[in-house]
Structure formats: structure tokens, C-alpha cells
XYZ file of C-alpha atoms in Angstrom:
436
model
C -9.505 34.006 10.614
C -11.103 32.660 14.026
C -8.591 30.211 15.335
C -9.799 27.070 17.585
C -7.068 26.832 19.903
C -6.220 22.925 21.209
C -7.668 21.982 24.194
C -5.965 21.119 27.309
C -4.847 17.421 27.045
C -5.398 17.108 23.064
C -2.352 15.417 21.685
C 0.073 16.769 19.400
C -0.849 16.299 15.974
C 2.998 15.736 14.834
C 2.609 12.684 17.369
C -0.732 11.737 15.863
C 1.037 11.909 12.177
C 4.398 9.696 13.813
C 2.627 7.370 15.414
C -0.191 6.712 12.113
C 3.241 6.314 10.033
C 4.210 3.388 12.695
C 1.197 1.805 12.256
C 1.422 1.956 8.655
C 5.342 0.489 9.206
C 3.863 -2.281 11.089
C 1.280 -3.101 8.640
C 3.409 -2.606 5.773
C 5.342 -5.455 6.093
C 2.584 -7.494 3.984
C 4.948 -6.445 1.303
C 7.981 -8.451 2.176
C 5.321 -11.579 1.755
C 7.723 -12.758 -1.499
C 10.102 -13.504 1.751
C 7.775 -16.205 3.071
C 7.159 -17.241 -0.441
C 9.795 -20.097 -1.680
C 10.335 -21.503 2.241
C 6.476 -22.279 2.539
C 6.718 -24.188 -0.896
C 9.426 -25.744 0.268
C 8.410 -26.944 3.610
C 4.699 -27.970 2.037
C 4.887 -28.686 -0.926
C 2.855 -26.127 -1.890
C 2.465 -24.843 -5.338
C 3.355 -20.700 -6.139
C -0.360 -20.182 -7.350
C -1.343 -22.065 -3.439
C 0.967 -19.743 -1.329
C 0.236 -16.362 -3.956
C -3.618 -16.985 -2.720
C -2.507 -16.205 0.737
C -0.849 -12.845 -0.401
C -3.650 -12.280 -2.430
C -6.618 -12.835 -0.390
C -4.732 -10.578 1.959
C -4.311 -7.647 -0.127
C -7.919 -8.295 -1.626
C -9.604 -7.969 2.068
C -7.178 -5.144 2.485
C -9.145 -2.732 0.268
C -12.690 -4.398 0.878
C -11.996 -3.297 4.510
C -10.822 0.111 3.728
C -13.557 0.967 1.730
C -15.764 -0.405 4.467
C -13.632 1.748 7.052
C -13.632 4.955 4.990
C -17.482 4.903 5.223
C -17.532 4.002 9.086
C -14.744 6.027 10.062
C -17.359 8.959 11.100
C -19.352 6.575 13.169
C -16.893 4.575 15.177
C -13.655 6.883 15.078
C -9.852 6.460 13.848
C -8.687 4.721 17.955
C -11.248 2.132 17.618
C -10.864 1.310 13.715
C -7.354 1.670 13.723
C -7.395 -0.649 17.150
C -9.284 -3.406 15.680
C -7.434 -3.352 12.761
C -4.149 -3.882 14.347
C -6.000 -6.620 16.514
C -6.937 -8.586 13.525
C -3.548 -8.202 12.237
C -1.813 -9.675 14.494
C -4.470 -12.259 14.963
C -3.907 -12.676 11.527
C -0.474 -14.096 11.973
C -0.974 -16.079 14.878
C -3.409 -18.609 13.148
C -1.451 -18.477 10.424
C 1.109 -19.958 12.881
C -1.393 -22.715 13.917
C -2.351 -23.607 10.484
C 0.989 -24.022 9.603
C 1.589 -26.095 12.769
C -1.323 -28.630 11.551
C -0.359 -27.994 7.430
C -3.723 -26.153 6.643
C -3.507 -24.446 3.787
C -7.209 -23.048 3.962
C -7.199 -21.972 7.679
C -4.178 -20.446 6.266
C -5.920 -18.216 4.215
C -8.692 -17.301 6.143
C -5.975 -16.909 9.244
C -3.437 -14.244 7.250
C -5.655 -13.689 3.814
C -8.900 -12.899 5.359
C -8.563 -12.119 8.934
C -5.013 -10.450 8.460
C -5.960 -8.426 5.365
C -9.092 -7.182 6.775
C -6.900 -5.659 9.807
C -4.909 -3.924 6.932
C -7.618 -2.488 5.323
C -9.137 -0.925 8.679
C -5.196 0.074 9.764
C -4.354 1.340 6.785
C -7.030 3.673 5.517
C -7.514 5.370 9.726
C -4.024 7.260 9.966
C -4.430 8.242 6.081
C -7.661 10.081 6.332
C -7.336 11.404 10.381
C -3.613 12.784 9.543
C -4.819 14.595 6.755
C -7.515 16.288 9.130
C -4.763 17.303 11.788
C -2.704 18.947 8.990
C -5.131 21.073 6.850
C -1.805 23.172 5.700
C 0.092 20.335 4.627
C -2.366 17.837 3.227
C 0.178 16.255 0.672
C 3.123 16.107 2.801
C 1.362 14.557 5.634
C -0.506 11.647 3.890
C 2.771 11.127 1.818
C 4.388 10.629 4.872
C 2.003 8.499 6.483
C 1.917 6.318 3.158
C 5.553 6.546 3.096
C 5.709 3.817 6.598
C 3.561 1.558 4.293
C 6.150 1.302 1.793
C 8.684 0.921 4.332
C 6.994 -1.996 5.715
C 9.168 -4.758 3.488
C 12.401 -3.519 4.556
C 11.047 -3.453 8.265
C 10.215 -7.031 7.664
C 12.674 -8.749 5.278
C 16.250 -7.077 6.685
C 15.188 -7.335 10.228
C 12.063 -9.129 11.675
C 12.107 -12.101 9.401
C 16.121 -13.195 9.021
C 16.236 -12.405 12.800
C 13.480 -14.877 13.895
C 14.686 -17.436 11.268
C 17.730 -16.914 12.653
C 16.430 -17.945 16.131
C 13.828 -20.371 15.221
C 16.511 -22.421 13.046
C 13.851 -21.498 10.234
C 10.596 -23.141 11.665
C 7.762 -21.446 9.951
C 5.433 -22.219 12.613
C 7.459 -20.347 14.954
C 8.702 -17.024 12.900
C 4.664 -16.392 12.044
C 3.650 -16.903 16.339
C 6.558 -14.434 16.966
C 5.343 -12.373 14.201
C 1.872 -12.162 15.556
C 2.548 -11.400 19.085
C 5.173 -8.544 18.226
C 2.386 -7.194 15.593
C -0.262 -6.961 17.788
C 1.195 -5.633 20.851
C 2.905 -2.930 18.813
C -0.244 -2.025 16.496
C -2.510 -1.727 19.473
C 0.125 1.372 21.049
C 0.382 3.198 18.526
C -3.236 3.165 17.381
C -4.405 4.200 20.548
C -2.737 7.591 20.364
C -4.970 8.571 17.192
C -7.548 10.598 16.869
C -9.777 13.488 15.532
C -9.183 16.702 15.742
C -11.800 18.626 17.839
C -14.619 19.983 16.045
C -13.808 23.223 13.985
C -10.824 22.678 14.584
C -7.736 24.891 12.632
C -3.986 25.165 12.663
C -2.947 27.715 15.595
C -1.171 30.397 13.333
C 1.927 32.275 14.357
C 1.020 36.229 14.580
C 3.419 36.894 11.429
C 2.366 34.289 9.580
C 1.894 35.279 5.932
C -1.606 35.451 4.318
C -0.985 32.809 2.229
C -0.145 30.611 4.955
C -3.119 30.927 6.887
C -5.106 30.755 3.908
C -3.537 27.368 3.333
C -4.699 26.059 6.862
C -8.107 27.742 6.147
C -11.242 24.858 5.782
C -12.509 26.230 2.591
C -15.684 25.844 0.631
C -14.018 23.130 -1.451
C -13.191 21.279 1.840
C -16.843 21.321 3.149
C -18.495 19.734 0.140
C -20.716 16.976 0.957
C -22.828 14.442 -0.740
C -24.003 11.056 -0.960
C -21.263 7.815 -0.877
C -23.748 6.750 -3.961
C -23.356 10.180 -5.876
C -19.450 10.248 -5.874
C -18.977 6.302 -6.908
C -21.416 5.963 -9.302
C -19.814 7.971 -12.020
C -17.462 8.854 -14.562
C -14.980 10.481 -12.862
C -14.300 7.819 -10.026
C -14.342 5.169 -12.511
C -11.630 6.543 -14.355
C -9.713 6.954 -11.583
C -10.264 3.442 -10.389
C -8.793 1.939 -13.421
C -5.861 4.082 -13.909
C -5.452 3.247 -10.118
C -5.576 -0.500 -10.870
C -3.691 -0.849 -13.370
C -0.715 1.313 -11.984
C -1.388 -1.572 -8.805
C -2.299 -4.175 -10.168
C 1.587 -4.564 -12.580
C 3.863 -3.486 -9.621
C 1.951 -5.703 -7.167
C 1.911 -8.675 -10.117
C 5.515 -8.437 -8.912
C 6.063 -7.618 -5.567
C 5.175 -10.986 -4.449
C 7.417 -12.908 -6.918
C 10.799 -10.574 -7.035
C 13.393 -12.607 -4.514
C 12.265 -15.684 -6.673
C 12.300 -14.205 -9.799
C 15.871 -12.557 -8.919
C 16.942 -15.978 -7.430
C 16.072 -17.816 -10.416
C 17.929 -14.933 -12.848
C 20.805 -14.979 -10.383
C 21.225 -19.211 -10.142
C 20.882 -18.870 -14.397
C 23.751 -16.656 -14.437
C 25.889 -18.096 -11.568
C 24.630 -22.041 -10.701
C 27.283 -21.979 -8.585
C 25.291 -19.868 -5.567
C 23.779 -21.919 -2.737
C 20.045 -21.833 -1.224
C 21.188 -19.501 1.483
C 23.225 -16.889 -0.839
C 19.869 -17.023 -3.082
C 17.830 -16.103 -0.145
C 19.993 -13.190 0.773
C 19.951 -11.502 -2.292
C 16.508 -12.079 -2.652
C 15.620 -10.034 0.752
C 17.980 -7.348 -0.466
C 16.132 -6.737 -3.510
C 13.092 -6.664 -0.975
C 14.742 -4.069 0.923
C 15.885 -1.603 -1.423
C 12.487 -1.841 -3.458
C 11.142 -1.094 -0.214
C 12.967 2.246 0.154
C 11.877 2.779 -3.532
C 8.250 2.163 -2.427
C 8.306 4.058 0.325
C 10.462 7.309 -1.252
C 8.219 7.623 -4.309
C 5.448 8.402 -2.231
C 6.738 11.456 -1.145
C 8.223 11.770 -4.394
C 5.366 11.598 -6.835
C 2.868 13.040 -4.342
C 5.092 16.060 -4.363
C 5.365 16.270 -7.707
C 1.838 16.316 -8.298
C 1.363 18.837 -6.386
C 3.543 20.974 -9.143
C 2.463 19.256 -12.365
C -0.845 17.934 -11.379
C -2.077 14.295 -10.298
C -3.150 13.290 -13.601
C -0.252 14.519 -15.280
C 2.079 12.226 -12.284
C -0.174 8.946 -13.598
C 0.508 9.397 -17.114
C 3.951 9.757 -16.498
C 4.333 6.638 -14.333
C 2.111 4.808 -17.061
C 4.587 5.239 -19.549
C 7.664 4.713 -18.185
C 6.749 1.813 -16.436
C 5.883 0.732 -19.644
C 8.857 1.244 -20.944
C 10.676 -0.569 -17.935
C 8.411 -3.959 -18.796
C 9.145 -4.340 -22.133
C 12.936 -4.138 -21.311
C 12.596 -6.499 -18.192
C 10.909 -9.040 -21.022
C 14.582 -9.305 -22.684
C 16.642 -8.159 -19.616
C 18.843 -11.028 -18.391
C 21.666 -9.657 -16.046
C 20.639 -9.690 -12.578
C 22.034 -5.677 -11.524
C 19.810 -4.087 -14.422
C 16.732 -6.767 -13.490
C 16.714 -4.950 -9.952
C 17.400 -1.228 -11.532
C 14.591 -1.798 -13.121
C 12.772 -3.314 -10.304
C 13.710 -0.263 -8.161
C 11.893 2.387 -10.402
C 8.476 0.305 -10.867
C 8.271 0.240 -7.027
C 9.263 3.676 -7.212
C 6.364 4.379 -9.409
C 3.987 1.733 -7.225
C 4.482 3.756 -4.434
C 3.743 6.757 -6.086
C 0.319 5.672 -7.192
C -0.523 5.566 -3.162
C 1.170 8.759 -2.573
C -0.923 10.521 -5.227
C -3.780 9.145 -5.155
C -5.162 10.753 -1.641
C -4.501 14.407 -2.865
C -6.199 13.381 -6.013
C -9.612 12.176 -4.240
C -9.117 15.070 -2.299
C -8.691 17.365 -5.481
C -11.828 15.708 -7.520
C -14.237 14.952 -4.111
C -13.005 17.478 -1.275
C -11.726 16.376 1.884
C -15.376 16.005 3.917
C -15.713 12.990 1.313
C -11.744 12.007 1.267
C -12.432 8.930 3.754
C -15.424 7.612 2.236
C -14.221 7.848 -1.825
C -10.477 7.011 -0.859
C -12.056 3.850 0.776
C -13.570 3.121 -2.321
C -11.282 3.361 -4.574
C -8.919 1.156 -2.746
C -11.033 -1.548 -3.876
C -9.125 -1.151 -6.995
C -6.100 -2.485 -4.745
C -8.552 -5.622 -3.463
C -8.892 -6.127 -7.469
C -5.218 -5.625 -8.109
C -4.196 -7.937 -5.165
C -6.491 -10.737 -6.868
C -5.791 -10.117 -10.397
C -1.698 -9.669 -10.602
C -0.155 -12.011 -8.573
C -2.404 -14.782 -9.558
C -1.982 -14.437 -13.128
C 1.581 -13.965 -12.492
C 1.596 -17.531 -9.915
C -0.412 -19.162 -12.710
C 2.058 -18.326 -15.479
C 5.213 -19.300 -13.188
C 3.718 -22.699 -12.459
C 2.922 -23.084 -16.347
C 5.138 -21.462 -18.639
C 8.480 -22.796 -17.511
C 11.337 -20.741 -18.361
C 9.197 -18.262 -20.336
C 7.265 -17.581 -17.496
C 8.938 -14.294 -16.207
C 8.689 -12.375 -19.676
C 5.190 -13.545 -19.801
C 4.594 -12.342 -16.523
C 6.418 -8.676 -18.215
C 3.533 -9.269 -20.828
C 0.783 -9.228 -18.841
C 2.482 -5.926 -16.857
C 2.849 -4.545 -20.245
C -1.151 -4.531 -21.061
C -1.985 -3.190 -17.840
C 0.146 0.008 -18.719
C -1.362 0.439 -21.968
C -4.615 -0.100 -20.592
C -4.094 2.938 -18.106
C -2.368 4.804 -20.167
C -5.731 5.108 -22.220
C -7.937 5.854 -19.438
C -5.765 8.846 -18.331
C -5.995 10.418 -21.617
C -9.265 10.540 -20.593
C -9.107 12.494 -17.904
C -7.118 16.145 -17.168
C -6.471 18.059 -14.188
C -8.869 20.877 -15.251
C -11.535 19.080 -15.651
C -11.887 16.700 -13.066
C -13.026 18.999 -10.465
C -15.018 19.563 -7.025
C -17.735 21.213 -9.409
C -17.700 18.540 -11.457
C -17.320 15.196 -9.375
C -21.108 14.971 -9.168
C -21.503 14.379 -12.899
């Protein structure tokens, strides 16, 4: 095997791979937004379906700009789309910060929703797709770790950054989101400028008794260099399926990412009235934080175990036990087994993200991996839209049956991917076959 050896001065690619997870950290923290959620209604007098828009316009621009990204990636390179995207992130907050400061709701969302979420969608795709070129023998451990700081995000945010600048702000709003921005930005524009491609022809230096199956591993193959037309790999079967198993998986777990601390507040002041405001709040950004760790660990968990029993075989799975965890949240009422429960559909959630990069990979090869992965987070833009306003619409209308309503609408989302993966299998959704 001819070897290209690193030039003088090329960075490390472990460093490349650390510093794309600490973007992703950084960036991640969107998920903690169920933090922000009950103070902002508070302090406004702004409905849950008002403030859910914000979370949802940002998560919606988040895959609208990754798909965008994952096509222009080629063109403009992973430093200066990664670098913009942490720009606009951190913009993101700051006029959030003024619109709160002057009680806009709409510069609000165009501040955090559109500007913010389009920095995530340029941040977040970059480190996925340029890792995974750096680390052509370990493909599903690298992107599951880069993923992995994603997930992370909401603990990064809800058990640190946020209570700490509430803390010192003596909880103004206004002030937590400036702080938020300027720490954002500065630390998403270091980090992003470390990445970048690996020189061309590029392959992993190989140590002398290495064994054949090793270097084969790290070996571009034909499957690798398949190429084709954005047009011919979206506009089919096989990527459709995909997109709504992909959805659906999202579009339940993020349905309920944005409302857990209040929906575990309100379980926890049903079974306890005696717990103040500030207890509430507490336990509420705990739940954040260990769903976080469940976000983040399933990742690397179901991405590695689709890399034994298949990707298609890892969505089925998560389907149907997340199913199962729905229907028994709709009658669940004591607060420890709410969050068990909790735990493993964010367990799952994340393991939809972790999965779903081999998967393109598997079905499009990795010379298309940026451009279909981009695409097919559009299912997330979808998701973003679809769950958490239902779910905001149903809390501000269906009174105390609102949370096994919510479980309701989770529950047809499983069923409906459950169907669409028995419609695909791992042998036939192939590199030979993603043209069809």
C-alpha cells in the first residue's frame, strides 16, 4: 500500500478530532434550551408554544444549514464553515440578549432561531464529515466521538454555564444570554480554526507490523471513491426511507427535550406541593444533565453496536423500545421512573446521530458522506419544527392531560418508523444500490 506521509506542519489528526468534539460541546448546549424555558415565560409573559418557536426555529435552521454546508464543504473548506458557524452562534446569543433587553420576541427568533441555528447547522455538520476523513481506520469511532460533544452540550450548559451566570447576574436574562454569546463565540472561533482536510491522497501512516487487516481498514477503497450527483442520491428510495426513520427517531426524543425540567417540575410539585421555585429548578437541570450523558453515551453506544448488528437492525431496535418507554411514560406518575425512562429515550436520541453517519456512509460511500449526511439532517430541521410545537401546543391546551398526550403523539412517531424500517435491511441498502 503506498503511504502519503504528513507533511511538515500538518496538524495532528487526534487534535483535529479533540478540538471538532469541542466545537460540537460548545454548540451542543442548544439542548439544555428547556433550561431557559419556564424563566423566559416567567419574566415575559410568554406562552410555551412562543418560547418553543425559539428552540424550534433554531433546530429547524440547524439542519437547513447543514445540508447547505455538506454540499459547500468542498468549495469553501471545514476552517472557514466551521468559523462562520461558530461566528453566527455566538452572534446568535448576543441579539438574543438585546431582544430580550427591549422584550422582542421576533428579533428573538431571528437573533437565536435563525441566526443561531444556522451557525449550528454549519458547526455541526464540518467536524462530522472532516474527522471522518482524518480517520479512514476508525470511521465509526471517530464520528461517534465527535457526535458524542453534541450530546454533551446540555450538561456543559445546564450544570455549569447557565446556574453559574444566573448565579452572578441575580437571574437577569438579558445578561446570562450577552455572557453566553461572548464566551460562545470566542471559544467556537479557536477551536474551529485548528480544522482541516487532510492533504490530498492522503492515508493513515501504518506501523511496519501492522496486520493486513489493519491496513486494509485504513485503505480508500472502491466503495469510498464512489461519486455521483447530490440529485441522484436524494431523489430516491433509499434516502427517503432513511429520512423518515431518521425523523421520527428525532422528531419524539426532541418533542421532549425541550419540555423535560418542566414536565419533571410539574410531576415533582404533583407529588410533593411542598417544593419551592428554586428546588423545582434544580431538579429540573439535573434531569438535563444526566439525559445529557445519556445523549451523549448512546452515540458511541449505538454507533458501535451497529457496527456488529448492522445500522438498520440498531433503528429498529431503538423504534421499539422507545415505543415501549412512551406508552409507559403515558401512565407513569412517580418522578424517579419518569426520568429512568427519560434517560433511555435520550439514550436512544443520541443513538440515532451516532448511527446515522456510518449508515450514509454504508448506503452512499464516504466521497458523498458530506453532501447526503447534510441532507438528511433536514429530517432534524423537520423534527425541530414538528415535535416541540405539537408538544408546546398540547401543554398550553390540554391542561393536566397534556403530558400523556404529548406520550401520544411520541407513540405514533415510533410506529410510524417502525414501519419504514421494515422496509429497509442491511443487505440491501447498498453502495451498488443507492443509485436506484
Amino acid at each position: 500500500m503506498t503511504e502519503v506521509q504528513i507533511p511538515k506542519g500538518q496538524k495532528n489528526r487526534w487534535l483535529i478530532a479533540i478540538m471538532g468534539t469541542l466545537l460540537q460541546l460548545c454548540l451542543g448546549t442548544v439542548y439544555a434550551w428547556s433550561f431557559f424555558q419556564k424563566p423566559l415565560m416567567t419574566t415575559y409573559g410568554w406562552s410555551n408554544t412562543q418560547v418553543a418557536w425559539v428552540f424550534s426555529l433554531a433546530i429547524c435552521f440547524l439542519g437547513l444549514a447543514a445540508a447547505w454546508g455538506g454540499i459547500n464543504l468542498p468549495k469553501y473548506g471545514p476552517k472557514k464553515l466551521a468559523m462562520l458557524g461558530g461566528a453566527l452562534f455566538g452572534a446568535g446569543y448576543l441579539i438574543g440578549a438585546f431582544a430580550l433587553s427591549i422584550k422582542s420576541l421576533p428579533l428573538l427568533y431571528l437573533g437565536y432561531g435563525v441566526i443561531g441555528g444556522t451557525g449550528l447547522g454549519l458547526g455541526y455538520v464540518t467536524p462530522v464529515a472532516t474527522a471522518a476523513k482524518w480517520f479512514p481506520d476508525k470511521k465509526g469511532f471517530i464520528t461517534g466521538m465527535v457526535v458524542m460533544g453534541f450530546g454533551f452540550g446540555a450538561l456543559l450548559m445546564s450544570k455549569i454555564f447557565a446556574p453559574m451566570l444566573i448565579e452572578m447576574t441575580s437571574g437577569n436574562m438579558v445578561l446570562v444570554f450577552a455572557y453566553l454569546g461572548a464566551i460562545f463565540l470566542v471559544l467556537t472561533l479557536i477551536v474551529a480554526s485548528f480544522l482541516e482536510n487532510p492533504p490530498a491522497g492522503y492515508t493513515v501512516p501504518m506501523k511496519s507490523n501492522a496486520s493486513e487487516a489493519a491496513k486494509k481498514a485504513a485503505a480508500p477503497s472502491a466503495h469510498d471513491l464512489v461519486g455521483g450527483t447530490f440529485s441522484q442520491y436524494v431523489f430516491n428510495g433509499r434516502f427517503f426511507v432513511m429520512w423518515i426513520i431518521f425523523f421520527c427517531n428525532i422528531g419524539a426524543g426532541i418533542a421532549i427535550i425541550g419540555f423535560q425540567s418542566p414536565m419533571l417540575q410539574d410531576l415533582l410539585k404533583l407529588d410533593d406541593p411542598s417544593l419551592d421555585v428554586k428546588t423545582l429548578a434544580s431538579m429540573g437541570a439535573t434531569l438535563i444533565a444526566v439525559t445529557s450523558i445519556f445523549n451523549g453515551v448512546g452515540r458511541f453506544f449505538w454507533g458501535g453496536m451497529s457496527d456488529k448488528i448492522g445500522r438498520v437492525n440498531v433503528f429498529r431496535i431503538m423504534l421499539v423500545t422507545q415505543l415501549i418507554c412512551f406508552i409507559a411514560l403515558i401512565f407513569v406518575k412517580s418522578p424517579i421512573i419518569f426520568s429512568i425512562l427519560f434517560c433511555y429515550i435520550l439514550l436512544c436520541y443520541g443513538g440515532g446521530f451516532g448511527t446515522m453517519p456510518s449508515f450514509v456512509t454504508t448506503v452512499f460511500g464516504s466521497k458523498m458522506m458530506a453532501v447526503v449526511y447534510g441532507a438528511i439532517l433536514t429530517a432534524w430541521s423537520m423534527g425541530g419544527i414538528v415535535g416541540p410545537q405539537v408538544v408546546a401546543f398540547i401543554k398550553d391546551t390540554a391542561g393536566s392531560k397534556a403530558a400523556s398526550y404529548s406520550f401520544v403523539f411520541a407513540v405514533i412517531l415510533m410506529v410510524i418508523g417502525i414501519v419504514f424500517s421494515l422496509m429497509a435491511s442491511d443487505k440491501h441498502f447498498s453502495i451498488n444500490k443507492s443509485k436506484n
